[in-house]
mmCIF file of C-alpha atoms and ligand atoms in Angstrom:
data_model
loop_
_atom_site.group_PDB
_atom_site.id
_atom_site.type_symbol
_atom_site.label_atom_id
_atom_site.label_comp_id
_atom_site.label_asym_id
_atom_site.label_seq_id
_atom_site.Cartn_x
_atom_site.Cartn_y
_atom_site.Cartn_z
ATOM 1 C CA MET A 26 64.375 107.028 6.201
ATOM 2 C CA ILE A 27 60.836 106.423 7.510
ATOM 3 C CA ASP A 28 59.199 109.598 8.816
ATOM 4 C CA MET A 29 56.640 109.878 11.642
ATOM 5 C CA GLU A 30 53.751 108.694 9.461
ATOM 6 C CA GLY A 31 55.732 105.638 8.358
ATOM 7 C CA LYS A 32 56.140 106.936 4.812
ATOM 8 C CA ARG A 33 59.361 106.636 2.895
ATOM 9 C CA VAL A 34 61.340 109.774 2.315
ATOM 10 C CA GLU A 35 61.969 110.793 -1.278
ATOM 11 C CA LEU A 36 65.339 109.799 -2.719
ATOM 12 C CA THR A 37 67.599 112.410 -4.306
ATOM 13 C CA SER A 38 71.073 112.291 -5.845
ATOM 14 C CA GLU A 39 72.389 113.360 -2.404
ATOM 15 C CA ASN A 40 70.835 110.543 -0.354
ATOM 16 C CA TYR A 41 70.526 107.841 -3.054
ATOM 17 C CA TYR A 42 73.577 105.860 -1.871
ATOM 18 C CA SER A 43 73.105 106.613 1.844
ATOM 19 C CA GLN A 44 72.950 103.885 4.457
ATOM 20 C CA GLU A 45 69.324 104.828 5.185
ATOM 21 C CA ALA A 46 68.412 104.415 1.519
ATOM 22 C CA ASN A 47 70.115 101.020 1.407
ATOM 23 C CA GLU A 48 68.312 99.924 4.567
ATOM 24 C CA GLN A 49 64.986 101.083 3.192
ATOM 25 C CA PHE A 50 65.202 99.938 -0.420
ATOM 26 C CA PHE A 51 66.454 97.001 -2.415
ATOM 27 C CA SER A 52 68.475 97.812 -5.518
ATOM 28 C CA VAL A 53 69.914 95.669 -8.288
ATOM 29 C CA SER A 54 73.402 95.899 -6.793
ATOM 30 C CA GLN A 55 72.107 94.995 -3.332
ATOM 31 C CA TYR A 56 70.201 92.044 -4.798
ATOM 32 C CA LYS A 57 73.424 90.901 -6.484
ATOM 33 C CA ASP A 58 75.256 91.299 -3.158
ATOM 34 C CA PHE A 59 72.698 88.937 -1.567
ATOM 35 C CA MET A 60 73.269 86.459 -4.414
ATOM 36 C CA LYS A 61 77.029 86.543 -3.801
ATOM 37 C CA CYS A 62 77.058 86.459 0.002
ATOM 38 C CA GLU A 63 74.224 87.275 2.410
ATOM 39 C CA SER A 64 76.625 88.171 5.239
ATOM 40 C CA MET A 65 78.515 90.625 3.007
ATOM 41 C CA ALA A 66 75.237 92.155 1.794
ATOM 42 C CA MET A 67 74.059 92.692 5.385
ATOM 43 C CA ALA A 68 77.427 94.155 6.457
ATOM 44 C CA LYS A 69 77.150 96.653 3.584
ATOM 45 C CA ILE A 70 73.585 97.560 4.585
ATOM 46 C CA ARG A 71 74.719 98.125 8.188
ATOM 47 C CA GLY A 72 77.507 100.358 6.899
ATOM 48 C CA GLU A 73 80.183 98.019 8.297
ATOM 49 C CA TYR A 74 81.714 97.033 4.969
ATOM 50 C CA GLN A 75 82.452 98.818 1.721
ATOM 51 C CA GLN A 76 83.538 97.262 -1.520
ATOM 52 C CA PRO A 77 87.081 98.526 -2.164
ATOM 53 C CA MET A 78 87.249 100.770 -5.233
ATOM 54 C CA THR A 79 89.435 99.042 -7.840
ATOM 55 C CA ARG A 80 91.167 100.868 -10.682
ATOM 56 C CA ALA A 81 88.832 99.077 -13.155
ATOM 57 C CA LEU A 82 85.723 100.302 -11.280
ATOM 58 C CA LEU A 83 87.167 103.796 -11.178
ATOM 59 C CA VAL A 84 87.565 103.853 -14.983
ATOM 60 C CA GLY A 85 83.854 103.002 -15.333
ATOM 61 C CA SER A 86 82.963 105.709 -12.810
ATOM 62 C CA PHE A 87 85.074 108.238 -14.741
ATOM 63 C CA VAL A 88 83.048 107.600 -17.914
ATOM 64 C CA ASP A 89 79.776 107.609 -15.921
ATOM 65 C CA ALA A 90 80.753 110.959 -14.378
ATOM 66 C CA TYR A 91 81.371 112.431 -17.833
ATOM 67 C CA PHE A 92 77.865 111.486 -18.988
ATOM 68 C CA GLU A 93 76.352 112.746 -15.721
ATOM 69 C CA GLY A 94 78.136 116.056 -16.264
ATOM 70 C CA THR A 95 80.012 115.668 -12.965
ATOM 71 C CA LEU A 96 83.538 114.932 -14.254
ATOM 72 C CA PRO A 97 85.162 118.012 -12.573
ATOM 73 C CA GLN A 98 83.772 116.964 -9.170
ATOM 74 C CA PHE A 99 84.849 113.360 -9.833
ATOM 75 C CA MET A 100 88.418 114.486 -10.570
ATOM 76 C CA GLU A 101 88.466 116.525 -7.366
ATOM 77 C CA ARG A 102 87.229 113.578 -5.302
ATOM 78 C CA ASN A 103 89.706 111.114 -6.873
ATOM 79 C CA PRO A 104 93.156 112.731 -7.048
ATOM 80 C CA GLU A 105 94.682 109.242 -7.459
ATOM 81 C CA ILE A 106 93.689 109.278 -11.143
ATOM 82 C CA PHE A 107 96.556 111.757 -11.769
ATOM 83 C CA THR A 108 100.285 111.081 -11.884
ATOM 84 C CA ARG A 109 102.739 113.166 -9.846
ATOM 85 C CA LYS A 110 103.223 115.285 -12.959
ATOM 86 C CA ASN A 111 99.484 115.967 -12.733
ATOM 87 C CA GLU A 112 98.706 114.086 -15.929
ATOM 88 C CA LEU A 113 95.912 111.515 -16.178
ATOM 89 C CA LYS A 114 97.124 107.954 -15.560
ATOM 90 C CA SER A 115 97.024 105.710 -18.630
ATOM 91 C CA GLU A 116 93.693 103.999 -17.744
ATOM 92 C CA PHE A 117 91.994 107.374 -17.501
ATOM 93 C CA ARG A 118 93.502 108.564 -20.754
ATOM 94 C CA LYS A 119 91.879 105.419 -22.158
ATOM 95 C CA ALA A 120 88.617 106.487 -20.492
ATOM 96 C CA ASN A 121 88.917 109.848 -22.268
ATOM 97 C CA GLU A 122 89.493 108.042 -25.559
ATOM 98 C CA ILE A 123 86.348 105.937 -24.923
ATOM 99 C CA ILE A 124 84.330 109.088 -24.198
ATOM 100 C CA ALA A 125 85.557 110.740 -27.407
ATOM 101 C CA ARG A 126 84.796 107.613 -29.425
ATOM 102 C CA VAL A 127 81.251 107.033 -28.118
ATOM 103 C CA THR A 128 80.177 110.688 -28.181
ATOM 104 C CA ALA A 129 81.244 110.896 -31.845
ATOM 105 C CA ASP A 130 79.004 107.928 -32.694
ATOM 106 C CA PRO A 131 75.460 108.994 -33.675
ATOM 107 C CA VAL A 132 73.708 105.783 -32.560
ATOM 108 C CA PHE A 133 75.535 105.601 -29.241
ATOM 109 C CA SER A 134 74.804 109.293 -28.611
ATOM 110 C CA GLN A 135 71.133 108.761 -29.364
ATOM 111 C CA PHE A 136 70.852 106.007 -26.763
ATOM 112 C CA MET A 137 72.833 108.006 -24.188
ATOM 113 C CA GLY A 138 70.831 111.154 -24.948
ATOM 114 C CA GLY A 139 67.947 110.505 -22.574
ATOM 115 C CA GLU A 140 67.273 111.906 -19.119
ATOM 116 C CA LYS A 141 70.378 111.280 -16.970
ATOM 117 C CA GLN A 142 70.430 109.656 -13.532
ATOM 118 C CA ARG A 143 66.655 109.625 -13.175
ATOM 119 C CA ILE A 144 65.766 108.017 -9.841
ATOM 120 C CA MET A 145 62.626 105.935 -9.386
ATOM 121 C CA THR A 146 61.289 104.058 -6.364
ATOM 122 C CA PHE A 147 58.618 101.369 -6.608
ATOM 123 C CA GLU A 148 57.254 98.146 -5.133
ATOM 124 C CA LEU A 149 58.354 94.827 -6.581
ATOM 125 C CA PHE A 150 57.597 91.428 -5.014
ATOM 126 C CA ASN A 151 56.273 93.179 -1.874
ATOM 127 C CA ALA A 152 59.534 95.022 -1.309
ATOM 128 C CA PRO A 153 60.513 98.657 -1.893
ATOM 129 C CA TRP A 154 63.152 99.142 -4.610
ATOM 130 C CA LYS A 155 65.217 102.066 -5.860
ATOM 131 C CA MET A 156 66.948 102.541 -9.181
ATOM 132 C CA LYS A 157 68.880 105.235 -11.007
ATOM 133 C CA MET A 158 68.909 105.188 -14.814
ATOM 134 C CA ASP A 159 71.903 106.268 -16.915
ATOM 135 C CA SER A 160 69.676 107.318 -19.817
ATOM 136 C CA TYR A 161 65.884 107.297 -19.722
ATOM 137 C CA LEU A 162 64.180 108.002 -23.028
ATOM 138 C CA LYS A 163 60.592 108.425 -21.885
ATOM 139 C CA GLY A 164 58.201 106.322 -23.920
ATOM 140 C CA ILE A 165 61.086 104.846 -25.958
ATOM 141 C CA CYS A 166 63.646 102.878 -23.946
ATOM 142 C CA ILE A 167 65.969 102.598 -20.971
ATOM 143 C CA ALA A 168 69.715 102.530 -21.683
ATOM 144 C CA ASP A 169 72.574 101.780 -19.316
ATOM 145 C CA LEU A 170 76.191 102.610 -20.049
ATOM 146 C CA LYS A 171 78.806 99.882 -19.535
ATOM 147 C CA VAL A 172 82.553 100.113 -19.939
ATOM 148 C CA VAL A 173 83.930 96.565 -20.108
ATOM 149 C CA ALA A 174 87.201 94.761 -20.830
ATOM 150 C CA ASN A 175 85.535 93.151 -23.853
ATOM 151 C CA PHE A 176 82.027 92.236 -25.029
ATOM 152 C CA LYS A 177 82.388 88.547 -24.168
ATOM 153 C CA SER A 178 82.440 89.256 -20.421
ATOM 154 C CA LEU A 179 79.026 91.018 -20.548
ATOM 155 C CA PRO A 180 76.731 88.071 -19.617
ATOM 156 C CA LEU A 181 78.903 87.274 -16.565
ATOM 157 C CA TRP A 182 77.800 90.559 -15.006
ATOM 158 C CA ARG A 183 74.123 89.524 -15.115
ATOM 159 C CA TYR A 184 72.855 92.731 -16.655
ATOM 160 C CA ASP A 185 69.657 90.794 -17.412
ATOM 161 C CA LEU A 186 68.750 91.240 -13.718
ATOM 162 C CA GLN A 187 69.275 94.989 -13.996
ATOM 163 C CA GLY A 188 67.215 95.141 -17.181
ATOM 164 C CA ALA A 189 64.349 93.191 -15.599
ATOM 165 C CA VAL A 190 64.217 95.447 -12.515
ATOM 166 C CA TYR A 191 64.583 98.703 -14.463
ATOM 167 C CA GLN A 192 61.854 97.693 -16.896
ATOM 168 C CA ALA A 193 59.573 96.741 -13.998
ATOM 169 C CA GLY A 194 60.395 99.999 -12.215
ATOM 170 C CA VAL A 195 59.500 102.188 -15.176
ATOM 171 C CA GLU A 196 56.353 100.148 -15.712
ATOM 172 C CA ALA A 197 55.343 100.519 -12.046
ATOM 173 C CA VAL A 198 55.847 104.299 -12.147
ATOM 174 C CA THR A 199 54.656 105.199 -15.669
ATOM 175 C CA GLY A 200 52.634 102.182 -16.846
ATOM 176 C CA GLU A 201 54.853 101.772 -19.931
ATOM 177 C CA GLN A 202 56.862 98.646 -20.679
ATOM 178 C CA LEU A 203 60.065 99.849 -22.340
ATOM 179 C CA PRO A 204 62.880 97.845 -23.936
ATOM 180 C CA PHE A 205 66.210 97.751 -22.080
ATOM 181 C CA TYR A 206 69.527 98.395 -23.844
ATOM 182 C CA LEU A 207 73.157 98.311 -22.805
ATOM 183 C CA ALA A 208 75.319 100.972 -24.424
ATOM 184 C CA VAL A 209 78.664 99.201 -24.254
ATOM 185 C CA ALA A 210 82.199 100.379 -24.928
ATOM 186 C CA SER A 211 85.307 98.249 -24.476
ATOM 187 C CA LYS A 212 88.672 99.144 -22.968
ATOM 188 C CA GLU A 213 90.470 97.200 -25.698
ATOM 189 C CA ARG A 214 93.479 98.736 -27.484
ATOM 190 C CA VAL A 215 91.042 99.814 -30.189
ATOM 191 C CA VAL A 216 87.757 100.777 -28.513
ATOM 192 C CA ASP A 217 84.779 98.659 -29.557
ATOM 193 C CA LEU A 218 81.231 99.960 -29.142
ATOM 194 C CA ASP A 219 77.701 98.646 -29.729
ATOM 195 C CA ILE A 220 74.188 98.815 -28.330
ATOM 196 C CA PHE A 221 72.913 95.475 -27.009
ATOM 197 C CA GLN A 222 69.199 94.888 -26.491
ATOM 198 C CA ILE A 223 68.429 92.317 -23.806
ATOM 199 C CA PRO A 224 65.567 90.267 -25.321
ATOM 200 C CA GLN A 225 62.217 90.274 -23.516
ATOM 201 C CA THR A 226 62.350 86.489 -22.966
ATOM 202 C CA THR A 227 65.698 86.936 -21.161
ATOM 203 C CA LEU A 228 64.280 89.784 -19.053
ATOM 204 C CA ASN A 229 61.277 87.624 -18.166
ATOM 205 C CA LEU A 230 63.504 84.738 -17.048
ATOM 206 C CA ALA A 231 65.596 87.126 -14.942
ATOM 207 C CA MET A 232 62.422 88.465 -13.320
ATOM 208 C CA ASP A 233 61.281 84.906 -12.521
ATOM 209 C CA GLU A 234 64.650 84.277 -10.888
ATOM 210 C CA ILE A 235 64.304 87.398 -8.738
ATOM 211 C CA GLY A 236 60.766 86.373 -7.764
ATOM 212 C CA PHE A 237 62.073 82.985 -6.685
ATOM 213 C CA SER A 238 64.896 84.363 -4.479
ATOM 214 C CA ILE A 239 63.670 87.691 -3.154
ATOM 215 C CA GLY A 240 61.382 86.333 -0.412
ATOM 216 C CA HIS A 241 64.361 84.852 1.412
ATOM 217 C CA TYR A 242 66.436 88.026 1.012
ATOM 218 C CA ILE A 243 63.542 90.122 2.371
ATOM 219 C CA GLU A 244 63.490 87.900 5.495
ATOM 220 C CA VAL A 245 67.263 88.138 5.914
ATOM 221 C CA LYS A 246 67.221 91.908 5.455
ATOM 222 C CA ALA A 247 64.417 92.233 8.033
ATOM 223 C CA GLY A 248 66.458 90.203 10.527
ATOM 224 C CA LEU A 249 63.958 87.318 10.553
ATOM 225 C CA THR A 250 66.449 84.803 9.118
ATOM 226 C CA PRO A 251 70.196 84.847 9.825
ATOM 227 C CA PRO A 252 72.360 85.630 6.772
ATOM 228 C CA LYS A 253 74.411 82.797 5.277
ATOM 229 C CA ALA A 254 78.142 83.455 4.998
ATOM 230 C CA CYS A 255 79.768 82.262 1.787
ATOM 231 C CA GLY A 256 83.082 81.854 3.610
ATOM 232 C CA ARG A 257 85.112 82.823 0.533
ATOM 233 C CA CYS A 258 84.496 86.490 -0.281
ATOM 234 C CA ASP A 259 86.680 89.398 0.863
ATOM 235 C CA TYR A 260 84.180 90.312 3.583
ATOM 236 C CA CYS A 261 84.039 86.751 4.966
ATOM 237 C CA LYS A 262 87.847 86.554 4.943
ATOM 238 C CA SER A 263 88.079 89.887 6.761
ATOM 239 C CA VAL A 264 85.977 88.698 9.735
ATOM 240 C CA LYS A 265 86.891 84.996 9.923
ATOM 241 C CA GLN A 266 88.835 83.193 12.603
ATOM 242 C CA ALA A 267 91.475 80.674 11.612
ATOM 243 C CA ARG A 268 90.359 77.049 11.564
ATOM 244 C CA ILE A 269 92.447 73.917 11.752
ATOM 245 C CA ARG A 270 91.984 72.167 8.406
ATOM 246 C CA ASN A 271 93.030 69.078 6.524
ATOM 247 C CA TYR A 272 95.677 69.871 3.930
ATOM 248 C CA ASN A 273 94.062 67.439 1.473
ATOM 249 C CA GLU A 274 90.905 69.625 1.284
ATOM 250 C CA LEU A 275 92.913 71.858 -1.011
ATOM 251 C CA LEU A 276 93.326 69.089 -3.583
ATOM 252 C CA GLU A 277 89.545 68.738 -3.967
ATOM 253 C CA GLY A 278 89.205 72.092 -5.724
HETATM 254 ZN ZN1 ZN B 2 81.097 85.943 1.974
#
């Protein structure tokens, strides 16, 4: 991804998720990978490990694809969303119901009505970052679409980190500090929907946290410090060797 003059090549929707782009740039999801397990994050960057696509992730991607205007291509790429009778499986009928519900809502539509999938690259804490916005309303706000089991699980996903980076990215590129919103719909029996603003104080704390951790991750990513293995994640399990252990370890939680 670095050309002969040592400059970074421009990211497009075609190369945004490429291995080269992941080697070259940090992203919020890569940062979260490092938080979870440094060995897993590095294996992903090297292209040796991919997060398996779960049905729940696929439902979110289905709704994302609708808003991107790429639903036909998504359906072609993921034939497993159809039954043998060529009908949508129940989760994806739910996804269709969510789409119908949120597009009929004027406030939700307003927040999702910005520029779609706008890519920006920028420097943050002496590292290059990339980001891709679901809905960018220039001069107004940044909104990101989330399809969740229910609202209560939202903070567990640490969307404050995403908000902090996206706000900093827009500010680095345009000079404007914009508020960050989550446009959230639930997969509950009756779809719930709301727009959540992540308060500036919360974004600031998240940014402090990133500033505290990123130096170490930069060193690991550059190969200057060996990655730490968590020993518990799917990646660690997939490459481990059996150990001889004390049965009573299991009682200690
Ligand atoms: Zn691990």
